[in-house]
Amino acid sequence: MQLERDKAIMLNDQKVEAVLSHYNEDLAWIDVARKRHHPHVRYTVYSKAQPQTRPRNTFHLKNVGRESHTYLLHIVRNYEKLAEWTVFSQAAKPGFGFTFKDSSSGHMCSGVTWEHFVSYYSDRDWFAAYTYATRFPEISNSERLDKIFRNDSATGDACPVHGRQGWGKWWFADNHPLKRSTIAQKAGKAMIHPVDFYNAFVSKKRNFSSFVLAYAQGGRFAVSRSRIHMRPRSFYVDLLNVLSKSISPIEGYYMEAMWFDVFHPDRLQAEHGPVCALPHCDERKGRTCAVPHGDMFTDAKVRWERASLPRGSRTQS
C-alpha cells in the first residue's frame, strides 16, 4: 500500500501507540520522531536491559521471549484498553535493510518508512511490509529483493510491485533458526517443530502439514484494536506462557513468521495461501527448489543489476 498523506487520519488524544521492545538499542530516534514528525503517537518502550543500562521512562521486563514476549505481554495487560492502532516493533531506529547479528538493523525494505506504520487509515486494520517467506516443514526461504538491494523509486508497498519477480530464489541453510527443532529432534532432544506449534497455538489444532508464510523480518507491524480482538485474551495468554520460559526460546522465531496468522484467523495463510505472490516451487519426486544461501545472493545480485531500476546501496542478509 502506497502511503498517501492526504488520506491518513491522525487520531487525536494519542490513539496511535507504538510499542517497542528494547534491549540495547539507541532510543534517541524516538524523541526526534515524537517531537518533529509524529506528535500524535504515544511511545511505550519495554526494556529488557540490565538495570544499570536501562533507559529512563521505560518499563522494565525480565529478559525472556525476545520481542514476541514483549508484544504479547502488552496485549494481555491492555486487552480491554488497547489503542485504536498499535505499532509493534523492535526498538532499533527504523531504516533500510538487515545485517546478520547487527541490532541496529532497521529491517525495512525500500520505500517503507516509519510513517507507513504510525499513520492510521479508516479502511485498513493491518499493515506490514513483507520481506521474507518460509516454506514449512522443509524450511526453505525467500527474501524480498528490495530489502537486499535499495530501490530508490520504491513507494512502500506491502508486497513487491513486480510480484514473484520481486523475490529471490528459495534458499536453505542448515544453521537457520527455524531448523533448530529438526536438529534437536535428531539428537533426541525435545523441541516443538514449527508446524506443530502453528497447529497447536495459531490455527488452534487444525492439522496443516505444509504451508508457506510470508512475513516481516524483524517482527514489525501495525494492527487495529478490532483485529487484535478477533482472538480472545486467553489466546494471547497461552502464547505468552510459552514465550516466558527462556531468554531466546525457539518459539520466538516461530512467532516472527506467524504474526499475520495470529491476527487473521479469518485468512490463515496455511489455508488460503501466502499474502504475497511468491516464486514457484516444485518439490515433487524428491526434488528441491531451494539453493544454498550464497547461490541465492549471487543470482539476486545478477538479476538486480540487469533490472532497469534506480539503485542505491545494498545490504548483506
mmCIF file of C-alpha atoms in Angstrom:
data_model
loop_
_atom_site.group_PDB
_atom_site.id
_atom_site.type_symbol
_atom_site.label_atom_id
_atom_site.label_comp_id
_atom_site.label_asym_id
_atom_site.label_seq_id
_atom_site.Cartn_x
_atom_site.Cartn_y
_atom_site.Cartn_z
ATOM 1 C CA MET A 1 0.000 0.000 0.000
ATOM 2 C CA GLN A 2 1.457 3.343 -1.006
ATOM 3 C CA LEU A 3 1.207 5.988 1.673
ATOM 4 C CA GLU A 4 -0.963 8.962 0.681
ATOM 5 C CA ARG A 5 -0.613 11.725 3.226
ATOM 6 C CA ASP A 6 -3.947 13.343 2.389
ATOM 7 C CA LYS A 7 -5.798 10.130 3.249
ATOM 8 C CA ALA A 8 -4.063 9.473 6.544
ATOM 9 C CA ILE A 9 -6.140 10.074 9.637
ATOM 10 C CA MET A 10 -4.016 11.287 12.510
ATOM 11 C CA LEU A 11 -6.090 10.265 15.507
ATOM 12 C CA ASN A 12 -6.398 12.756 18.342
ATOM 13 C CA ASP A 13 -5.547 12.101 22.020
ATOM 14 C CA GLN A 14 -2.700 9.793 21.017
ATOM 15 C CA LYS A 15 -4.909 6.902 19.954
ATOM 16 C CA VAL A 16 -1.965 5.586 17.960
ATOM 17 C CA GLU A 17 0.552 3.750 20.137
ATOM 18 C CA ALA A 18 4.000 2.428 19.241
ATOM 19 C CA VAL A 19 5.048 -0.497 21.427
ATOM 20 C CA LEU A 20 8.804 -1.006 21.290
ATOM 21 C CA SER A 21 10.811 -3.979 22.546
ATOM 22 C CA HIS A 22 14.196 -2.749 23.781
ATOM 23 C CA TYR A 23 17.408 -4.446 24.870
ATOM 24 C CA ASN A 24 20.470 -2.388 23.925
ATOM 25 C CA GLU A 25 19.282 -0.237 21.022
ATOM 26 C CA ASP A 26 19.821 3.534 20.866
ATOM 27 C CA LEU A 27 16.471 5.229 21.551
ATOM 28 C CA ALA A 28 17.457 8.754 20.520
ATOM 29 C CA TRP A 29 15.382 8.475 17.333
ATOM 30 C CA ILE A 30 12.158 8.332 19.354
ATOM 31 C CA ASP A 31 12.444 11.929 20.611
ATOM 32 C CA VAL A 32 13.015 13.137 17.073
ATOM 33 C CA ALA A 33 10.027 11.179 15.792
ATOM 34 C CA ARG A 34 7.796 12.303 18.644
ATOM 35 C CA LYS A 35 8.657 15.993 18.613
ATOM 36 C CA ARG A 36 9.209 16.692 14.933
ATOM 37 C CA HIS A 37 7.225 14.215 12.897
ATOM 38 C CA HIS A 38 4.583 12.238 14.744
ATOM 39 C CA PRO A 39 3.309 14.030 17.863
ATOM 40 C CA HIS A 40 0.083 12.016 17.638
ATOM 41 C CA VAL A 41 1.891 8.793 18.591
ATOM 42 C CA ARG A 42 2.263 7.541 22.162
ATOM 43 C CA TYR A 43 5.521 5.618 22.554
ATOM 44 C CA THR A 44 5.614 2.774 25.087
ATOM 45 C CA VAL A 45 9.051 1.209 25.499
ATOM 46 C CA TYR A 46 9.563 -2.073 27.326
ATOM 47 C CA SER A 47 13.214 -2.619 28.187
ATOM 48 C CA LYS A 48 14.910 -5.925 28.952
ATOM 49 C CA ALA A 49 18.283 -4.280 29.532
ATOM 50 C CA GLN A 50 20.258 -4.630 32.750
ATOM 51 C CA PRO A 51 19.226 -2.088 35.440
ATOM 52 C CA GLN A 52 22.442 -0.073 35.112
ATOM 53 C CA THR A 53 21.951 0.406 31.350
ATOM 54 C CA ARG A 54 18.176 0.666 31.203
ATOM 55 C CA PRO A 55 16.960 3.958 29.668
ATOM 56 C CA ARG A 56 14.723 6.236 31.678
ATOM 57 C CA ASN A 57 10.989 6.314 31.043
ATOM 58 C CA THR A 58 10.860 2.668 30.030
ATOM 59 C CA PHE A 59 9.029 -0.276 31.555
ATOM 60 C CA HIS A 60 11.337 -2.979 32.824
ATOM 61 C CA LEU A 61 10.690 -6.587 31.784
ATOM 62 C CA LYS A 62 12.532 -9.793 32.529
ATOM 63 C CA ASN A 63 14.763 -10.728 29.611
ATOM 64 C CA VAL A 64 12.778 -13.624 28.206
ATOM 65 C CA GLY A 65 10.966 -14.471 24.985
ATOM 66 C CA ARG A 66 12.513 -11.999 22.535
ATOM 67 C CA GLU A 67 10.271 -9.255 21.104
ATOM 68 C CA SER A 68 7.313 -11.641 20.810
ATOM 69 C CA HIS A 69 7.087 -11.870 24.597
ATOM 70 C CA THR A 70 7.002 -8.056 24.793
ATOM 71 C CA TYR A 71 4.207 -7.749 22.242
ATOM 72 C CA LEU A 72 2.107 -10.474 23.846
ATOM 73 C CA LEU A 73 2.587 -9.062 27.342
ATOM 74 C CA HIS A 74 1.367 -5.655 26.175
ATOM 75 C CA ILE A 75 -1.726 -7.196 24.602
ATOM 76 C CA VAL A 76 -2.540 -9.319 27.646
ATOM 77 C CA ARG A 77 -2.081 -6.421 30.093
ATOM 78 C CA ASN A 78 -4.024 -3.942 27.985
ATOM 79 C CA TYR A 79 -6.539 -6.132 26.182
ATOM 80 C CA GLU A 80 -9.552 -4.002 27.183
ATOM 81 C CA LYS A 81 -7.783 -0.661 26.744
ATOM 82 C CA LEU A 82 -5.664 -1.087 23.635
ATOM 83 C CA ALA A 83 -5.053 1.872 21.375
ATOM 84 C CA GLU A 84 -7.166 2.008 18.246
ATOM 85 C CA TRP A 85 -3.989 1.440 16.210
ATOM 86 C CA THR A 86 -0.859 -0.160 17.657
ATOM 87 C CA VAL A 87 2.554 -0.440 16.029
ATOM 88 C CA PHE A 88 4.707 -3.274 17.348
ATOM 89 C CA SER A 89 8.431 -3.048 16.680
ATOM 90 C CA GLN A 90 11.894 -3.819 17.933
ATOM 91 C CA ALA A 91 13.457 -0.648 19.312
ATOM 92 C CA ALA A 92 16.160 -0.097 16.682
ATOM 93 C CA LYS A 93 15.737 3.008 14.571
ATOM 94 C CA PRO A 94 13.538 2.113 11.580
ATOM 95 C CA GLY A 95 15.639 2.043 8.455
ATOM 96 C CA PHE A 96 16.553 0.136 5.335
ATOM 97 C CA GLY A 97 17.998 -3.354 5.270
ATOM 98 C CA PHE A 98 19.149 -6.115 7.558
ATOM 99 C CA THR A 99 22.616 -7.251 8.586
ATOM 100 C CA PHE A 100 23.015 -10.503 10.491
ATOM 101 C CA LYS A 101 23.795 -10.046 14.213
ATOM 102 C CA ASP A 102 23.527 -6.241 13.955
ATOM 103 C CA SER A 103 20.956 -4.997 16.474
ATOM 104 C CA SER A 104 20.854 -1.603 14.758
ATOM 105 C CA SER A 105 19.482 -3.066 11.520
ATOM 106 C CA GLY A 106 16.293 -1.300 10.543
ATOM 107 C CA HIS A 107 14.657 -4.310 8.848
ATOM 108 C CA MET A 108 12.786 -2.189 6.292
ATOM 109 C CA CYS A 109 12.598 -2.722 2.559
ATOM 110 C CA SER A 110 12.993 0.058 0.006
ATOM 111 C CA GLY A 111 10.370 2.788 0.122
ATOM 112 C CA VAL A 112 8.938 1.884 3.521
ATOM 113 C CA THR A 113 9.186 4.466 6.286
ATOM 114 C CA TRP A 114 8.073 4.694 9.903
ATOM 115 C CA GLU A 115 5.212 6.862 8.696
ATOM 116 C CA HIS A 116 3.677 3.883 6.902
ATOM 117 C CA PHE A 117 3.193 2.260 10.285
ATOM 118 C CA VAL A 118 2.096 5.146 12.501
ATOM 119 C CA SER A 119 -0.371 6.665 10.024
ATOM 120 C CA TYR A 120 -3.877 5.365 10.569
ATOM 121 C CA TYR A 121 -6.362 4.757 7.747
ATOM 122 C CA SER A 122 -10.053 4.163 8.288
ATOM 123 C CA ASP A 123 -10.134 1.438 5.624
ATOM 124 C CA ARG A 124 -7.390 -0.818 6.979
ATOM 125 C CA ASP A 125 -6.837 -2.819 10.126
ATOM 126 C CA TRP A 126 -3.327 -4.128 9.475
ATOM 127 C CA PHE A 127 -0.066 -3.077 7.876
ATOM 128 C CA ALA A 128 3.197 -4.905 7.357
ATOM 129 C CA ALA A 129 5.807 -4.860 4.612
ATOM 130 C CA TYR A 130 6.507 -8.499 3.751
ATOM 131 C CA THR A 131 10.233 -9.052 3.333
ATOM 132 C CA TYR A 132 10.669 -12.773 3.992
ATOM 133 C CA ALA A 133 8.872 -16.036 3.252
ATOM 134 C CA THR A 134 9.373 -19.564 4.544
ATOM 135 C CA ARG A 135 8.166 -22.922 3.322
ATOM 136 C CA PHE A 136 7.187 -25.374 6.062
ATOM 137 C CA PRO A 137 8.072 -28.059 7.059
ATOM 138 C CA GLU A 138 11.239 -28.099 4.930
ATOM 139 C CA ILE A 139 12.344 -24.568 5.979
ATOM 140 C CA SER A 140 13.404 -23.031 2.707
ATOM 141 C CA ASN A 141 13.277 -19.256 2.467
ATOM 142 C CA SER A 142 12.891 -16.412 0.011
ATOM 143 C CA GLU A 143 13.814 -12.767 0.564
ATOM 144 C CA ARG A 144 12.408 -9.645 -0.975
ATOM 145 C CA LEU A 145 14.922 -8.178 -3.407
ATOM 146 C CA ASP A 146 14.286 -4.549 -2.494
ATOM 147 C CA LYS A 147 15.189 -5.419 1.090
ATOM 148 C CA ILE A 148 18.546 -6.822 -0.025
ATOM 149 C CA PHE A 149 19.185 -4.017 -2.530
ATOM 150 C CA ARG A 150 17.932 -0.460 -2.243
ATOM 151 C CA ASN A 151 15.449 0.722 -4.852
ATOM 152 C CA ASP A 152 15.229 4.497 -4.652
ATOM 153 C CA SER A 153 11.994 4.604 -6.662
ATOM 154 C CA ALA A 154 10.055 2.196 -4.418
ATOM 155 C CA THR A 155 6.850 3.508 -2.873
ATOM 156 C CA GLY A 156 6.499 1.311 0.192
ATOM 157 C CA ASP A 157 4.163 -1.428 -0.966
ATOM 158 C CA ALA A 158 3.304 -4.315 1.349
ATOM 159 C CA CYS A 159 4.288 -6.834 -1.354
ATOM 160 C CA PRO A 160 6.748 -6.318 -4.231
ATOM 161 C CA VAL A 161 5.162 -4.476 -7.145
ATOM 162 C CA HIS A 162 6.778 -6.955 -9.540
ATOM 163 C CA GLY A 163 5.052 -9.901 -7.901
ATOM 164 C CA ARG A 164 7.017 -13.159 -7.935
ATOM 165 C CA GLN A 165 9.898 -11.444 -9.728
ATOM 166 C CA GLY A 166 10.386 -9.247 -6.673
ATOM 167 C CA TRP A 167 11.727 -12.145 -4.612
ATOM 168 C CA GLY A 168 14.988 -14.055 -4.554
ATOM 169 C CA LYS A 169 15.271 -17.776 -5.186
ATOM 170 C CA TRP A 170 14.251 -20.155 -2.436
ATOM 171 C CA TRP A 171 17.317 -20.954 -0.351
ATOM 172 C CA PHE A 172 18.296 -23.162 2.551
ATOM 173 C CA ALA A 173 20.863 -23.118 5.354
ATOM 174 C CA ASP A 174 21.355 -25.853 7.915
ATOM 175 C CA ASN A 175 22.006 -23.285 10.662
ATOM 176 C CA HIS A 176 18.766 -21.368 10.100
ATOM 177 C CA PRO A 177 16.988 -20.791 13.456
ATOM 178 C CA LEU A 178 13.771 -22.363 12.187
ATOM 179 C CA LYS A 179 15.658 -25.629 11.626
ATOM 180 C CA ARG A 180 16.742 -25.971 15.236
ATOM 181 C CA SER A 181 13.840 -28.225 16.137
ATOM 182 C CA THR A 182 14.753 -30.723 13.413
ATOM 183 C CA ILE A 183 18.370 -30.785 14.584
ATOM 184 C CA ALA A 184 17.308 -31.147 18.224
ATOM 185 C CA GLN A 185 14.897 -33.953 17.469
ATOM 186 C CA LYS A 186 17.606 -35.858 15.600
ATOM 187 C CA ALA A 187 19.762 -35.523 18.705
ATOM 188 C CA GLY A 188 16.998 -36.931 20.868
ATOM 189 C CA LYS A 189 16.099 -33.581 22.455
ATOM 190 C CA ALA A 190 12.543 -32.372 22.921
ATOM 191 C CA MET A 191 11.725 -29.249 20.907
ATOM 192 C CA ILE A 192 8.429 -28.441 19.229
ATOM 193 C CA HIS A 193 8.522 -28.260 15.431
ATOM 194 C CA PRO A 194 7.182 -25.030 13.853
ATOM 195 C CA VAL A 195 4.360 -26.893 12.080
ATOM 196 C CA ASP A 196 3.251 -28.453 15.363
ATOM 197 C CA PHE A 197 3.488 -25.066 17.078
ATOM 198 C CA TYR A 198 1.376 -23.453 14.329
ATOM 199 C CA ASN A 199 -1.302 -26.125 14.600
ATOM 200 C CA ALA A 200 -1.417 -26.037 18.391
ATOM 201 C CA PHE A 201 -1.296 -22.286 19.026
ATOM 202 C CA VAL A 202 -2.160 -20.383 15.831
ATOM 203 C CA SER A 203 -4.552 -22.452 13.728
ATOM 204 C CA LYS A 204 -5.867 -23.946 17.002
ATOM 205 C CA LYS A 205 -5.435 -27.642 16.308
ATOM 206 C CA ARG A 206 -6.360 -27.587 12.639
ATOM 207 C CA ASN A 207 -3.793 -30.031 11.331
ATOM 208 C CA PHE A 208 -1.924 -28.470 8.449
ATOM 209 C CA SER A 209 1.086 -30.484 7.297
ATOM 210 C CA SER A 210 2.709 -27.986 4.929
ATOM 211 C CA PHE A 211 2.277 -24.298 4.179
ATOM 212 C CA VAL A 212 4.085 -21.120 3.155
ATOM 213 C CA LEU A 213 4.159 -17.989 5.306
ATOM 214 C CA ALA A 214 5.095 -14.503 4.148
ATOM 215 C CA TYR A 215 6.094 -12.141 6.940
ATOM 216 C CA ALA A 216 8.024 -9.068 8.017
ATOM 217 C CA GLN A 217 11.561 -9.991 9.016
ATOM 218 C CA GLY A 218 12.227 -8.455 12.418
ATOM 219 C CA GLY A 219 8.599 -8.574 13.512
ATOM 220 C CA ARG A 220 7.424 -5.011 12.779
ATOM 221 C CA PHE A 221 3.730 -4.490 12.002
ATOM 222 C CA ALA A 222 0.737 -2.320 12.861
ATOM 223 C CA VAL A 223 -2.664 -3.667 13.811
ATOM 224 C CA SER A 224 -6.024 -2.304 14.880
ATOM 225 C CA ARG A 225 -7.679 -3.000 18.199
ATOM 226 C CA SER A 226 -10.607 -4.653 16.444
ATOM 227 C CA ARG A 227 -8.324 -7.132 14.686
ATOM 228 C CA ILE A 228 -6.474 -7.980 17.899
ATOM 229 C CA HIS A 229 -9.884 -8.647 19.433
ATOM 230 C CA MET A 230 -10.633 -11.271 16.797
ATOM 231 C CA ARG A 231 -8.860 -13.591 19.238
ATOM 232 C CA PRO A 232 -9.875 -13.832 22.916
ATOM 233 C CA ARG A 233 -7.471 -12.684 25.603
ATOM 234 C CA SER A 234 -6.916 -16.319 26.588
ATOM 235 C CA PHE A 235 -5.418 -16.991 23.144
ATOM 236 C CA TYR A 236 -2.649 -14.455 23.830
ATOM 237 C CA VAL A 237 -2.184 -15.699 27.402
ATOM 238 C CA ASP A 238 -1.448 -19.192 26.091
ATOM 239 C CA LEU A 239 1.190 -17.828 23.707
ATOM 240 C CA LEU A 240 2.678 -15.586 26.397
ATOM 241 C CA ASN A 241 3.126 -18.552 28.731
ATOM 242 C CA VAL A 242 5.107 -20.381 26.050
ATOM 243 C CA LEU A 243 7.308 -17.332 25.349
ATOM 244 C CA SER A 244 8.071 -16.699 29.036
ATOM 245 C CA LYS A 245 10.275 -19.729 29.694
ATOM 246 C CA SER A 246 13.734 -18.648 28.483
ATOM 247 C CA ILE A 247 15.761 -15.760 27.060
ATOM 248 C CA SER A 248 15.615 -16.830 23.429
ATOM 249 C CA PRO A 249 13.084 -19.637 23.001
ATOM 250 C CA ILE A 250 12.707 -21.199 19.582
ATOM 251 C CA GLU A 251 9.056 -20.160 19.682
ATOM 252 C CA GLY A 252 10.195 -16.534 19.423
ATOM 253 C CA TYR A 253 11.483 -17.246 15.923
ATOM 254 C CA TYR A 254 8.266 -19.060 15.065
ATOM 255 C CA MET A 255 6.193 -16.064 16.142
ATOM 256 C CA GLU A 256 8.156 -13.757 13.855
ATOM 257 C CA ALA A 257 6.893 -15.809 10.918
ATOM 258 C CA MET A 258 3.332 -16.211 12.189
ATOM 259 C CA TRP A 259 2.138 -12.761 13.292
ATOM 260 C CA PHE A 260 -0.111 -12.267 10.267
ATOM 261 C CA ASP A 261 -1.901 -15.537 11.001
ATOM 262 C CA VAL A 262 -2.138 -14.714 14.710
ATOM 263 C CA PHE A 263 -4.256 -11.668 13.871
ATOM 264 C CA HIS A 264 -6.031 -13.124 10.823
ATOM 265 C CA PRO A 265 -7.888 -16.261 11.909
ATOM 266 C CA ASP A 266 -10.231 -15.498 9.022
ATOM 267 C CA ARG A 267 -7.385 -15.598 6.495
ATOM 268 C CA LEU A 268 -4.825 -18.155 7.647
ATOM 269 C CA GLN A 269 -2.019 -18.423 5.127
ATOM 270 C CA ALA A 270 -1.865 -22.180 5.750
ATOM 271 C CA GLU A 271 -5.411 -22.375 4.400
ATOM 272 C CA HIS A 272 -5.654 -19.554 1.862
ATOM 273 C CA GLY A 273 -2.061 -19.269 0.660
ATOM 274 C CA PRO A 274 0.593 -16.604 1.287
ATOM 275 C CA VAL A 275 -0.417 -12.939 1.253
ATOM 276 C CA CYS A 276 2.151 -12.115 -1.466
ATOM 277 C CA ALA A 277 2.811 -13.779 -4.816
ATOM 278 C CA LEU A 278 5.994 -15.808 -4.264
ATOM 279 C CA PRO A 279 8.399 -17.710 -6.547
ATOM 280 C CA HIS A 280 7.102 -21.011 -7.856
ATOM 281 C CA CYS A 281 8.480 -24.157 -6.274
ATOM 282 C CA ASP A 282 8.009 -27.721 -7.497
ATOM 283 C CA GLU A 283 9.304 -30.241 -4.995
ATOM 284 C CA ARG A 284 7.631 -33.356 -6.374
ATOM 285 C CA LYS A 285 9.555 -36.602 -6.756
ATOM 286 C CA GLY A 286 12.027 -35.631 -4.058
ATOM 287 C CA ARG A 287 13.387 -32.607 -5.876
ATOM 288 C CA THR A 288 14.087 -29.352 -4.106
ATOM 289 C CA CYS A 289 13.650 -25.856 -5.468
ATOM 290 C CA ALA A 290 15.973 -24.354 -2.845
ATOM 291 C CA VAL A 291 19.619 -23.450 -3.385
ATOM 292 C CA PRO A 292 22.370 -22.587 -0.856
ATOM 293 C CA HIS A 293 22.108 -19.066 0.533
ATOM 294 C CA GLY A 294 25.247 -17.880 -1.249
ATOM 295 C CA ASP A 295 23.897 -19.046 -4.611
ATOM 296 C CA MET A 296 20.660 -17.168 -3.957
ATOM 297 C CA PHE A 297 22.551 -13.959 -3.228
ATOM 298 C CA THR A 298 24.719 -14.300 -6.357
ATOM 299 C CA ASP A 299 21.640 -14.849 -8.518
ATOM 300 C CA ALA A 300 19.808 -11.957 -6.856
ATOM 301 C CA LYS A 301 22.721 -9.603 -7.490
ATOM 302 C CA VAL A 302 22.827 -10.521 -11.186
ATOM 303 C CA ARG A 303 19.069 -10.088 -11.570
ATOM 304 C CA TRP A 304 19.125 -6.759 -9.742
ATOM 305 C CA GLU A 305 21.948 -5.363 -11.852
ATOM 306 C CA ARG A 306 20.112 -6.356 -15.017
ATOM 307 C CA ALA A 307 16.879 -4.731 -13.917
ATOM 308 C CA SER A 308 16.131 -1.208 -15.104
ATOM 309 C CA LEU A 309 15.554 0.148 -11.599
ATOM 310 C CA PRO A 310 17.153 3.109 -9.847
ATOM 311 C CA ARG A 311 19.564 1.545 -7.368
ATOM 312 C CA GLY A 312 21.268 2.614 -4.211
ATOM 313 C CA SER A 313 23.349 0.769 -1.654
ATOM 314 C CA ARG A 314 22.878 -2.864 -0.738
ATOM 315 C CA THR A 315 22.703 -4.793 2.479
ATOM 316 C CA GLN A 316 24.021 -8.264 3.226
ATOM 317 C CA SER A 317 21.398 -10.594 4.678
#
